Amino acid sequence: RRERRPPPRGEETTPAAGPAANAHNEERWRPLPPHAWPAPWRERLAASRPGLVAWTYWNLGRDLCGAQDEQRQARRAFLQRLLGDLGHPAGTHTFWPACLPRGDADNAPDAENYAPHADAFWSGVSTLGARGVVVMGSAAAKALALPGGLRPLQQTRHRGHLIWVLWDVEYLLHEEQRYGAMLAFLRQALRHVIRT
């Protein structure tokens, strides 16, 4: 029989963060009211419309706030095609960025001036009335504090919302063979959220 010894002084024991710990943290999280968000997030909320499904990817903040360029136009065309192929009614989808310009940026926004704010993001998703979130790419998933190990075409629940993980938009622009699988996954996953 092994004898349990107390931990040495100064060391704390904490249980491993398993499903029960994650569920407990989910129950404790509450959306922040918009007045508690950083200014760029409040401004973006005023320019956003509600939707049942929120979409995000790392470069969305730059696409919404930055200058027009070819990459932005390519991402926009891809997303328009995807939403058209899904065929949901107008107002079903909304776009909410994973990162926005820092409030203290004096110059025109560039890549270094953008930062995520997970609490403002998830609070915004709740405020916009989204039942679920499509997260495109690992950079966005990390910025939003999603559980590690999520892969494309997986579903999870986080902070009270269904989450569907896809490949990054930049990757999908050059990997046409993934499009059919992604479209089938989204049609199946979103039918539980959207009653068309």
mmCIF file of C-alpha atoms in Angstrom, residues 45-185:
data_model
loop_
_atom_site.group_PDB
_atom_site.id
_atom_site.type_symbol
_atom_site.label_atom_id
_atom_site.label_comp_id
_atom_site.label_asym_id
_atom_site.label_seq_id
_atom_site.Cartn_x
_atom_site.Cartn_y
_atom_site.Cartn_z
ATOM 1 C CA LEU A 45 -20.415 45.924 -33.505
ATOM 2 C CA ALA A 46 -22.196 49.100 -34.622
ATOM 3 C CA ALA A 47 -21.311 48.228 -38.247
ATOM 4 C CA SER A 48 -22.287 44.536 -37.979
ATOM 5 C CA ARG A 49 -25.648 42.922 -38.486
ATOM 6 C CA PRO A 50 -27.084 40.012 -36.499
ATOM 7 C CA GLY A 51 -27.020 36.496 -37.923
ATOM 8 C CA LEU A 52 -27.542 32.889 -36.882
ATOM 9 C CA VAL A 53 -24.046 31.895 -37.990
ATOM 10 C CA ALA A 54 -20.968 34.058 -37.436
ATOM 11 C CA TRP A 55 -17.926 33.528 -39.652
ATOM 12 C CA THR A 56 -14.375 34.457 -38.759
ATOM 13 C CA TYR A 57 -10.812 34.034 -39.942
ATOM 14 C CA TRP A 58 -7.520 35.671 -39.002
ATOM 15 C CA ASN A 59 -7.503 38.271 -41.802
ATOM 16 C CA LEU A 60 -11.166 39.251 -41.495
ATOM 17 C CA GLY A 61 -10.347 42.311 -39.371
ATOM 18 C CA ARG A 62 -7.933 43.541 -42.038
ATOM 19 C CA ASP A 63 -10.484 42.777 -44.745
ATOM 20 C CA LEU A 64 -13.093 44.878 -42.932
ATOM 21 C CA CYS A 65 -10.829 47.741 -41.822
ATOM 22 C CA GLY A 66 -7.888 47.779 -44.229
ATOM 23 C CA ALA A 67 -7.273 48.913 -47.765
ATOM 24 C CA GLN A 68 -8.525 47.062 -50.833
ATOM 25 C CA ASP A 69 -6.018 44.614 -52.293
ATOM 26 C CA GLU A 70 -6.033 41.501 -54.475
ATOM 27 C CA GLN A 71 -5.905 39.084 -51.524
ATOM 28 C CA ARG A 72 -8.886 40.744 -49.899
ATOM 29 C CA GLN A 73 -10.837 40.561 -53.146
ATOM 30 C CA ALA A 74 -9.937 36.868 -53.588
ATOM 31 C CA ARG A 75 -11.111 36.039 -50.044
ATOM 32 C CA ARG A 76 -14.327 37.983 -50.581
ATOM 33 C CA ALA A 77 -15.063 36.214 -53.878
ATOM 34 C CA PHE A 78 -14.393 32.823 -52.274
ATOM 35 C CA LEU A 79 -16.749 33.519 -49.364
ATOM 36 C CA GLN A 80 -19.460 34.865 -51.673
ATOM 37 C CA ARG A 81 -19.225 31.649 -53.702
ATOM 38 C CA LEU A 82 -19.385 29.504 -50.556
ATOM 39 C CA LEU A 83 -22.396 31.341 -49.115
ATOM 40 C CA GLY A 84 -24.109 31.179 -52.500
ATOM 41 C CA ASP A 85 -23.538 27.422 -52.686
ATOM 42 C CA LEU A 86 -24.955 26.992 -49.170
ATOM 43 C CA GLY A 87 -28.094 28.777 -50.360
ATOM 44 C CA HIS A 88 -29.309 30.089 -47.009
ATOM 45 C CA PRO A 89 -31.689 33.049 -46.796
ATOM 46 C CA ALA A 90 -30.279 36.570 -46.572
ATOM 47 C CA GLY A 91 -29.481 37.552 -42.991
ATOM 48 C CA THR A 92 -28.477 34.031 -41.939
ATOM 49 C CA HIS A 93 -24.746 34.743 -41.867
ATOM 50 C CA THR A 94 -22.699 37.519 -40.310
ATOM 51 C CA PHE A 95 -18.963 38.196 -40.188
ATOM 52 C CA TRP A 96 -17.259 38.971 -36.893
ATOM 53 C CA PRO A 97 -13.449 39.348 -36.826
ATOM 54 C CA ALA A 98 -11.039 37.323 -34.714
ATOM 55 C CA CYS A 99 -8.782 40.384 -34.432
ATOM 56 C CA LEU A 100 -9.125 44.121 -34.957
ATOM 57 C CA PRO A 101 -6.772 47.111 -35.006
ATOM 58 C CA ARG A 102 -5.345 47.994 -31.623
ATOM 59 C CA GLY A 103 -7.005 51.023 -30.115
ATOM 60 C CA ASP A 104 -3.652 52.796 -29.681
ATOM 61 C CA ALA A 105 -2.540 52.473 -33.325
ATOM 62 C CA ASP A 106 -1.854 55.969 -34.664
ATOM 63 C CA ASN A 107 -1.071 55.103 -38.272
ATOM 64 C CA ALA A 108 -3.118 53.332 -40.917
ATOM 65 C CA PRO A 109 -3.668 49.755 -39.743
ATOM 66 C CA ASP A 110 -1.131 47.167 -40.848
ATOM 67 C CA ALA A 111 -0.561 43.543 -39.828
ATOM 68 C CA GLU A 112 1.318 44.450 -36.627
ATOM 69 C CA ASN A 113 -1.452 46.734 -35.415
ATOM 70 C CA TYR A 114 -4.050 43.949 -35.212
ATOM 71 C CA ALA A 115 -4.745 41.988 -32.051
ATOM 72 C CA PRO A 116 -7.315 39.437 -30.903
ATOM 73 C CA HIS A 117 -9.565 39.938 -27.892
ATOM 74 C CA ALA A 118 -11.266 36.607 -27.153
ATOM 75 C CA ASP A 119 -13.732 37.978 -24.593
ATOM 76 C CA ALA A 120 -14.861 40.783 -26.913
ATOM 77 C CA PHE A 121 -15.145 38.288 -29.770
ATOM 78 C CA TRP A 122 -17.335 35.794 -27.878
ATOM 79 C CA SER A 123 -19.360 38.591 -26.303
ATOM 80 C CA GLY A 124 -19.957 39.994 -29.788
ATOM 81 C CA VAL A 125 -21.049 36.596 -31.075
ATOM 82 C CA SER A 126 -23.624 36.487 -28.277
ATOM 83 C CA THR A 127 -24.750 40.071 -28.891
ATOM 84 C CA LEU A 128 -25.184 39.372 -32.624
ATOM 85 C CA GLY A 129 -27.451 36.434 -31.782
ATOM 86 C CA ALA A 130 -25.306 33.789 -33.464
ATOM 87 C CA ARG A 131 -26.066 30.194 -32.535
ATOM 88 C CA GLY A 132 -22.823 28.972 -34.046
ATOM 89 C CA VAL A 133 -19.456 30.135 -35.346
ATOM 90 C CA VAL A 134 -17.483 28.989 -38.390
ATOM 91 C CA VAL A 135 -13.794 29.403 -37.532
ATOM 92 C CA MET A 136 -11.483 29.270 -40.524
ATOM 93 C CA GLY A 137 -7.875 28.399 -39.737
ATOM 94 C CA SER A 138 -5.697 27.576 -36.754
ATOM 95 C CA ALA A 139 -4.548 31.189 -36.240
ATOM 96 C CA ALA A 140 -8.141 32.277 -35.636
ATOM 97 C CA ALA A 141 -8.817 29.225 -33.446
ATOM 98 C CA LYS A 142 -5.823 30.052 -31.227
ATOM 99 C CA ALA A 143 -6.723 33.742 -31.063
ATOM 100 C CA LEU A 144 -10.207 32.824 -29.841
ATOM 101 C CA ALA A 145 -8.891 30.486 -27.122
ATOM 102 C CA LEU A 146 -10.537 27.398 -28.603
ATOM 103 C CA PRO A 147 -9.436 24.042 -27.174
ATOM 104 C CA GLY A 148 -6.186 22.791 -28.708
ATOM 105 C CA GLY A 149 -6.131 19.905 -31.137
ATOM 106 C CA LEU A 150 -9.143 20.935 -33.222
ATOM 107 C CA ARG A 151 -8.816 20.015 -36.886
ATOM 108 C CA PRO A 152 -10.709 21.098 -39.999
ATOM 109 C CA LEU A 153 -14.175 19.584 -40.395
ATOM 110 C CA GLN A 154 -14.622 19.159 -36.647
ATOM 111 C CA GLN A 155 -17.393 20.491 -34.438
ATOM 112 C CA THR A 156 -17.197 21.458 -30.792
ATOM 113 C CA ARG A 157 -18.983 23.698 -28.309
ATOM 114 C CA HIS A 158 -17.308 26.715 -26.733
ATOM 115 C CA ARG A 159 -18.721 29.472 -24.544
ATOM 116 C CA GLY A 160 -22.264 28.404 -25.280
ATOM 117 C CA HIS A 161 -21.935 28.248 -29.072
ATOM 118 C CA LEU A 162 -21.513 25.483 -31.609
ATOM 119 C CA ILE A 163 -18.178 25.830 -33.400
ATOM 120 C CA TRP A 164 -17.303 24.430 -36.817
ATOM 121 C CA VAL A 165 -13.647 24.430 -37.752
ATOM 122 C CA LEU A 166 -12.516 24.761 -41.367
ATOM 123 C CA TRP A 167 -9.239 25.293 -43.152
ATOM 124 C CA ASP A 168 -7.960 28.857 -43.448
ATOM 125 C CA VAL A 169 -9.361 30.895 -46.331
ATOM 126 C CA GLU A 170 -5.843 31.419 -47.734
ATOM 127 C CA TYR A 171 -5.334 27.649 -47.916
ATOM 128 C CA LEU A 172 -8.734 27.000 -49.476
ATOM 129 C CA LEU A 173 -8.078 29.529 -52.228
ATOM 130 C CA HIS A 174 -5.385 27.172 -53.547
ATOM 131 C CA GLU A 175 -6.892 23.783 -52.599
ATOM 132 C CA GLU A 176 -10.020 23.407 -54.720
ATOM 133 C CA GLN A 177 -10.212 19.666 -53.955
ATOM 134 C CA ARG A 178 -11.145 20.488 -50.316
ATOM 135 C CA TYR A 179 -14.145 22.577 -51.360
ATOM 136 C CA GLY A 180 -16.615 19.720 -51.885
ATOM 137 C CA ALA A 181 -15.854 18.080 -48.524
ATOM 138 C CA MET A 182 -16.083 21.425 -46.761
ATOM 139 C CA LEU A 183 -19.398 22.278 -48.420
ATOM 140 C CA ALA A 184 -20.892 18.879 -47.502
ATOM 141 C CA PHE A 185 -19.682 19.277 -43.899
#
